[in-house]
XYZ file of C-alpha atoms in Angstrom:
371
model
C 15.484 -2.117 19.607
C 18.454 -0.061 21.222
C 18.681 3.483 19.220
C 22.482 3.234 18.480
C 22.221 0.389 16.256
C 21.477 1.489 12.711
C 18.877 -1.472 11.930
C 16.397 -0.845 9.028
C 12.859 -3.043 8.719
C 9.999 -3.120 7.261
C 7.434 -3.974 8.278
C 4.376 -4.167 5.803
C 5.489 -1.822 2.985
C 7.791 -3.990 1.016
C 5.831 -7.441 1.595
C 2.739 -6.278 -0.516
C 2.003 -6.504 -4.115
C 0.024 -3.295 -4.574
C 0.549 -1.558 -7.906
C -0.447 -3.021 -10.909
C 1.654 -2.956 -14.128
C 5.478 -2.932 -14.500
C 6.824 -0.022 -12.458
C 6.704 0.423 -8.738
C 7.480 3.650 -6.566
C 10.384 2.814 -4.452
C 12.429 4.467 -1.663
C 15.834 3.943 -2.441
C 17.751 4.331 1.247
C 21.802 5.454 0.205
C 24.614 4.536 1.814
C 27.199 6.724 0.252
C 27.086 6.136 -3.657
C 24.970 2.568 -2.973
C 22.163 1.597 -2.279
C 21.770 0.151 1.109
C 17.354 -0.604 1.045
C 14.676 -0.398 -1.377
C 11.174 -0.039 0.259
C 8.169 -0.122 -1.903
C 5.481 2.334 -1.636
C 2.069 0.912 -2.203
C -1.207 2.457 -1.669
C -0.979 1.954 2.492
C 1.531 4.298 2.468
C 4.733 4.254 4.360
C 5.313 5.746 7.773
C 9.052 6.723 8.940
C 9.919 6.661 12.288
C 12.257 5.427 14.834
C 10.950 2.988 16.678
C 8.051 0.128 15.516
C 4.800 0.324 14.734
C 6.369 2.916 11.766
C 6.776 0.722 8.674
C 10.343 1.897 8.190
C 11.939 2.050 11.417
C 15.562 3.651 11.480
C 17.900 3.737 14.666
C 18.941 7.461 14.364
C 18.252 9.958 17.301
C 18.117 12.601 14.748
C 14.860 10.526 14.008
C 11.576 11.097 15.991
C 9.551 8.395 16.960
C 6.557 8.843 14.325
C 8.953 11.083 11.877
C 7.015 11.207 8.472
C 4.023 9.648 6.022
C 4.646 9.161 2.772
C 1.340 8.168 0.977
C 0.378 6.911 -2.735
C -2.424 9.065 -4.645
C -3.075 9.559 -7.899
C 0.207 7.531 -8.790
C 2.206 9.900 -7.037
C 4.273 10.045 -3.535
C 3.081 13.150 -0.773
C 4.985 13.462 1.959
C 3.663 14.783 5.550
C 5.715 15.930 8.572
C 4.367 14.030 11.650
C 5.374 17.105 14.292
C 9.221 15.516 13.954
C 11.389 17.927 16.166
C 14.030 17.738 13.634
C 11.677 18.093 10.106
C 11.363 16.047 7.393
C 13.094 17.527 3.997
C 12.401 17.321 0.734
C 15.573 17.849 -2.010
C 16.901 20.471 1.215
C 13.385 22.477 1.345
C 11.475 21.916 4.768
C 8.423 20.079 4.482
C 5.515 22.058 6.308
C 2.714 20.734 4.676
C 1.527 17.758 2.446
C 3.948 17.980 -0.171
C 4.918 15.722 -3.770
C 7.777 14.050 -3.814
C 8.688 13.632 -7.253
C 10.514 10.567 -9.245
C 14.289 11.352 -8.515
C 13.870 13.675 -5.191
C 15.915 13.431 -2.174
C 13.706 12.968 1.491
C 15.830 13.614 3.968
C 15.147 12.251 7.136
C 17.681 12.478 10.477
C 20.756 12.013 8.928
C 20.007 9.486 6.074
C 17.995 9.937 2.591
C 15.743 8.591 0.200
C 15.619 8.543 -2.978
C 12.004 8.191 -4.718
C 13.092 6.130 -8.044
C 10.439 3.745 -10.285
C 11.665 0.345 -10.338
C 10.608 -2.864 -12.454
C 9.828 -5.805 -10.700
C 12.614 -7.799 -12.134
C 14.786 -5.169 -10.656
C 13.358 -5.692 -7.553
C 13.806 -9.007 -7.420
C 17.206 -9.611 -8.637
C 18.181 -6.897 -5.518
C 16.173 -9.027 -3.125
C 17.984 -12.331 -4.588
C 21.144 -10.084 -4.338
C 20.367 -9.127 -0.107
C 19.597 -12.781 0.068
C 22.876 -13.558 -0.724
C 24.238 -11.004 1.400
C 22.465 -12.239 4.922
C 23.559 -15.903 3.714
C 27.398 -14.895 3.369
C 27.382 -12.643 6.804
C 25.909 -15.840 8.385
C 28.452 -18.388 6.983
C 31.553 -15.604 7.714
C 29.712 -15.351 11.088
C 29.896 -18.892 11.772
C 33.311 -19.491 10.667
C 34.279 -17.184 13.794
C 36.159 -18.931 16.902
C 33.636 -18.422 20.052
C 34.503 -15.813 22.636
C 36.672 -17.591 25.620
C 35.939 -16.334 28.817
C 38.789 -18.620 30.891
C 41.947 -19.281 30.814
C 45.341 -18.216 29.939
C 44.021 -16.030 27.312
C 41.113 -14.780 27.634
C 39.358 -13.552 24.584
C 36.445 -11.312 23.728
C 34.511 -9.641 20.483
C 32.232 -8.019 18.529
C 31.612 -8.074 15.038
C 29.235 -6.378 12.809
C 28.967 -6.728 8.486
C 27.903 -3.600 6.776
C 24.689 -3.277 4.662
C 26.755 -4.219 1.549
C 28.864 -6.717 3.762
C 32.672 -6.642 3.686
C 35.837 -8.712 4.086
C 35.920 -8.483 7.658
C 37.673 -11.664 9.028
C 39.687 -12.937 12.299
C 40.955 -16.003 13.932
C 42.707 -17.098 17.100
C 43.528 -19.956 19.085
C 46.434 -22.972 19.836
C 49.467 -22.999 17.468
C 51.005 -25.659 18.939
C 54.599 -26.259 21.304
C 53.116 -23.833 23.661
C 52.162 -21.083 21.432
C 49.060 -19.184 20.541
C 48.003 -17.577 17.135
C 45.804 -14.264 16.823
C 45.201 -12.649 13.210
C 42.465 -10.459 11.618
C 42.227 -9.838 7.761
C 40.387 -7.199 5.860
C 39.749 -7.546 2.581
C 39.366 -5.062 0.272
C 35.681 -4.235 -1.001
C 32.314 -5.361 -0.619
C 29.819 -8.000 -1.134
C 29.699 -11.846 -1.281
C 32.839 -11.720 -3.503
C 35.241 -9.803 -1.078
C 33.436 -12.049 1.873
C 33.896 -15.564 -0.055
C 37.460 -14.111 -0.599
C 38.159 -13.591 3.358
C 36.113 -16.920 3.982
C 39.105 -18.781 1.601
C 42.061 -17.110 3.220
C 40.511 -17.675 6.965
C 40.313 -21.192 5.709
C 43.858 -21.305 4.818
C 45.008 -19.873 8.388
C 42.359 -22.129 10.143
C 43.898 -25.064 8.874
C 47.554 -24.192 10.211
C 49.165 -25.719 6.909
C 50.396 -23.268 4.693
C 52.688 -24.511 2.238
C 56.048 -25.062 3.304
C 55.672 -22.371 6.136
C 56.211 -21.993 9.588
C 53.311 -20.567 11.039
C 54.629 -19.806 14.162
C 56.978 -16.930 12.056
C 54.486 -14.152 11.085
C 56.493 -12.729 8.749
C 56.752 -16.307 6.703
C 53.161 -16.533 7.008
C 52.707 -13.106 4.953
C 55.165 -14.202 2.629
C 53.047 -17.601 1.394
C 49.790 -15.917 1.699
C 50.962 -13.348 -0.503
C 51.915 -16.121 -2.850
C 48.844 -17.711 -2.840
C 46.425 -14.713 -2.870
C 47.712 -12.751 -6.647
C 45.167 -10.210 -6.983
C 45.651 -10.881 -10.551
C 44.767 -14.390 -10.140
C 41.727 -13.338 -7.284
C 39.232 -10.835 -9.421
C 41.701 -8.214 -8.663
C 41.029 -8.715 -4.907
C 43.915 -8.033 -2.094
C 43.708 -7.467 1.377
C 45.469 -6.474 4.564
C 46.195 -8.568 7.970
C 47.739 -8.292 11.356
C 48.731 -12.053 12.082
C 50.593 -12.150 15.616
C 51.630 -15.383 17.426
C 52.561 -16.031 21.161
C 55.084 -17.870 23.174
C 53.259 -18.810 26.604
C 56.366 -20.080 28.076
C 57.828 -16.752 27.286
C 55.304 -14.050 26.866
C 56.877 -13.020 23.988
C 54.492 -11.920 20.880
C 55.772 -11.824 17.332
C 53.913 -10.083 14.462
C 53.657 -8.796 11.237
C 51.320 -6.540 9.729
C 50.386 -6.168 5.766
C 49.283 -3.131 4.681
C 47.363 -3.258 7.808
C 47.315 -0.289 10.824
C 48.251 -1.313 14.195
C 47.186 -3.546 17.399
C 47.522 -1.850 20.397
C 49.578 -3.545 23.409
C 47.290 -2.304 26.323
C 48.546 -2.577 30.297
C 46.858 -3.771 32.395
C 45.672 -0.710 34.198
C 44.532 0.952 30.911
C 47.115 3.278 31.242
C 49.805 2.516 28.236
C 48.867 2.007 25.015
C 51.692 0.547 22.718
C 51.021 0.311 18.970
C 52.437 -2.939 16.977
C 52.983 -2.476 13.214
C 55.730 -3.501 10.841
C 56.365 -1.788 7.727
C 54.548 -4.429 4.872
C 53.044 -3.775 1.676
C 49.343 -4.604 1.515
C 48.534 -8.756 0.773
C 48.428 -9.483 -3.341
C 49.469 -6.381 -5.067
C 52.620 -7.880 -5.881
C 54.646 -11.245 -5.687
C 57.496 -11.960 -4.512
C 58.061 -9.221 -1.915
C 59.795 -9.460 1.804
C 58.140 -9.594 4.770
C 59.433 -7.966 8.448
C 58.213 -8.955 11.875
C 58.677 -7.634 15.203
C 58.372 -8.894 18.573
C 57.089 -7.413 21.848
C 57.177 -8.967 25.767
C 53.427 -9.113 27.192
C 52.855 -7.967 30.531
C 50.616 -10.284 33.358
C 47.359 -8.754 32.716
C 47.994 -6.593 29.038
C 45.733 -7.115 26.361
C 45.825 -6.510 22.261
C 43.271 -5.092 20.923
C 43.034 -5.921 17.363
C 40.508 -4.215 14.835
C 39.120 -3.362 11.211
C 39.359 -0.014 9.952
C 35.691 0.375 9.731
C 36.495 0.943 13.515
C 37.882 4.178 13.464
C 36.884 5.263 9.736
C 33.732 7.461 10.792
C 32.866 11.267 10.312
C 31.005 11.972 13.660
C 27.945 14.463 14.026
C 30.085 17.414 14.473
C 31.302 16.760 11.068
C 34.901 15.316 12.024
C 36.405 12.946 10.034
C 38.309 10.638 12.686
C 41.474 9.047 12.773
C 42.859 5.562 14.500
C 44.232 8.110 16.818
C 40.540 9.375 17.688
C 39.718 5.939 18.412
C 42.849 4.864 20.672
C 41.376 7.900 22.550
C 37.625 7.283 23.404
C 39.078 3.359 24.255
C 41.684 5.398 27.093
C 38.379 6.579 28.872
C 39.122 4.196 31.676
C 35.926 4.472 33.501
C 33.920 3.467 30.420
C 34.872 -0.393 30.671
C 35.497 -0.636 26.522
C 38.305 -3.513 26.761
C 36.127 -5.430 28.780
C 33.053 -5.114 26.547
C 33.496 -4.999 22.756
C 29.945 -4.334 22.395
C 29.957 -1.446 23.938
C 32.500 0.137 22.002
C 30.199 -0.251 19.077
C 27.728 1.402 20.960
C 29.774 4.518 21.662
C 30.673 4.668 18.196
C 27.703 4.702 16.332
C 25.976 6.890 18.850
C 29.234 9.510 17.678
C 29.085 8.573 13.909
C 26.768 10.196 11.615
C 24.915 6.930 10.107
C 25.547 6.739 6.634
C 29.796 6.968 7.406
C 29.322 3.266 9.254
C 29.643 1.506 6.237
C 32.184 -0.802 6.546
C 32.556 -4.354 8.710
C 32.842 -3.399 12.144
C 35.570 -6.019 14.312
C 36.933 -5.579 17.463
C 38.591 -8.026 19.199
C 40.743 -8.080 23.115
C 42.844 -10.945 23.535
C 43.859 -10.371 27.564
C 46.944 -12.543 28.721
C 47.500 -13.579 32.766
């Protein structure tokens, strides 16, 4: 396991049915104001650590190798330091010996907490059901994806990672037709399967090339009907944003429009120039019947677009910054670091910047590099 990723397992700890009667001791791991894991504590014990055998293993270099214990006696929770070079804390107070940790308390550990919280089985199970569903909508989104092409014309690359509570991350690119290309990434607004089944139906629409009575070779018609179609009043109250951009290959024109969306980024080909592309549109579904502008731009031999979620740039990083797209646009400059031509590795720099808990959001990032 590579420590930038923020992966959480377990190994043994929730998979056991150790206390009887209703009420278990859990470990409620936050992400923000939700809950992102719950770990039951049975009478093994739990250790904390950051890499495997610990039973709760947490990608975080704030987080030692064996970190913590946290055992079950007399129907309470004690938690041990295990020599961690950054401590192990207990609602803020150091832990430097075997300690309680009482039903509502705060462990600290790196840069994420716990919180120690009884839980009925039922609840238990109706969150596991609830995860379930989770991993099964990342995987259909997932699969709905267009494969990376690596020759070409266009040559496209990216990476894309759901949050913990999974959001409405989606994107889409490919052959338009009379020698033109389409490239479009949507974010809807929220999380969990509803705000993924919600980007799954309007990636469906734009998969299909056949929106009503639309030209989908004219971005800004495109908006128009999806914003037609996609009433937040008549959708749960969802709405979303997109950047939907389409290509002349004879031409190397690219026309666009963005809803409610922040910019692509028209990158030369040496790295050098970074162009943002943005029209002025209101967000998708908060209102019918509105215009729609688009723009165009001529694409250099060799540019690419870089085209991305805002759970790219929406981080506070371990210095306690709060970036900006601006930020981002300026770690993807560093030339020598290869970023356009890896995705991944973006990712990589990111979370190893980001304090943990602030990468909660669906991370996409995708380079679409024109000859």
């Amino acid at each position: 396991m590579e420590e930038h990723e923020q992966t959480q397992i377990v190994t043994r700890a929730g998979a056991i049915d150790l206390i009887r009667g209703d009420r278990l001791h859990c470990l409620e791991l936050s992400l923000g104001e939700e809950i992102e894991r719950r770990f039951v504590v049975g009478p093994l014990g739990v250790k904390i650590g950051r890499t495997a055998p610990s039973d709760i293993v947490i990608a975080d270099s704030e987080i030692s190798r064996a970190h913590c214990m946290v055992a079950l006696l007399n129907d309470e929770l004690l938690v041990s330091d295990l020599n961690s070079t950054n401590g192990t804390f207990v609602d803020g107070e150091r832990v430097t010996a075997v300690r309680t940790l009482p039903v509502g308390s705060v462990l600290q550990v790196g840069n994420r907490s716990f919180k120690h919280e009884w839980r009925t089985r039922a609840e238990i199970e109706q969150s596991n059901d609830f995860d379930r569903d989770l991993h099964k909508a990342a995987a259909y989104v997932k699969a709905l994806l267009p494969p990376p092409v690596e020759e070409g014309p266009i040559r496209v690359k990216w990476f894309y990672k759901p949050s913990a509570k999974l959001g409405g991350d989606a994107f889409g690119y490919g052959p338009l037709g009379e020698g033109k290309s389409v490239c479009y990434l949507i974010d809807v607004a929220g999380h969990g399967t509803g705000a993924a089944m919600h980007a799954v139906a309007i990636m469906n629409q734009l998969r299909q090339k056949s929106l009503p009575n639309t030209d989908m070779a004219r971005p800004e018609l495109v908006l128009s009907t999806l914003n037609e179609l996609f009433q937040m009043e008549d959708h749960a109250g969802l709405y979303f944003t997109i950047w939907y951009g389409v290509y002349d290959r004879e031409t190397r024109w690219l026309s666009f429009a963005s809803g409610g969306h922040h910019p692509a980024y028209l990158v030369s080909a040496d790295g050098a120039e970074f162009t943002p592309l943005h029209t002025r549109n209101v967000i998708i579904g908060a209102m019918p019947a509105m215009p729609f502008t688009q723009a165009s731009v001529l694409v250099p031999p060799g540019a690419s677009i870089c085209l991305f979620s805002d759970g790219v740039f929406e981080i506070v990083d371990k210095d306690g910054l709060q970036w900006t797209i601006g930020t981002f646009i300026d770690l993807l400059r560093d030339r020598d670091a290869g970023y356009l031509g890896d995705p991944q590795k973006i990712y990589r720099a990111i979370a190893a910047r980001a304090q943990p808990h602030t990468l909660d959001d669906d991370f996409s990032f995708v380079v679409a590099t024109f000859e």
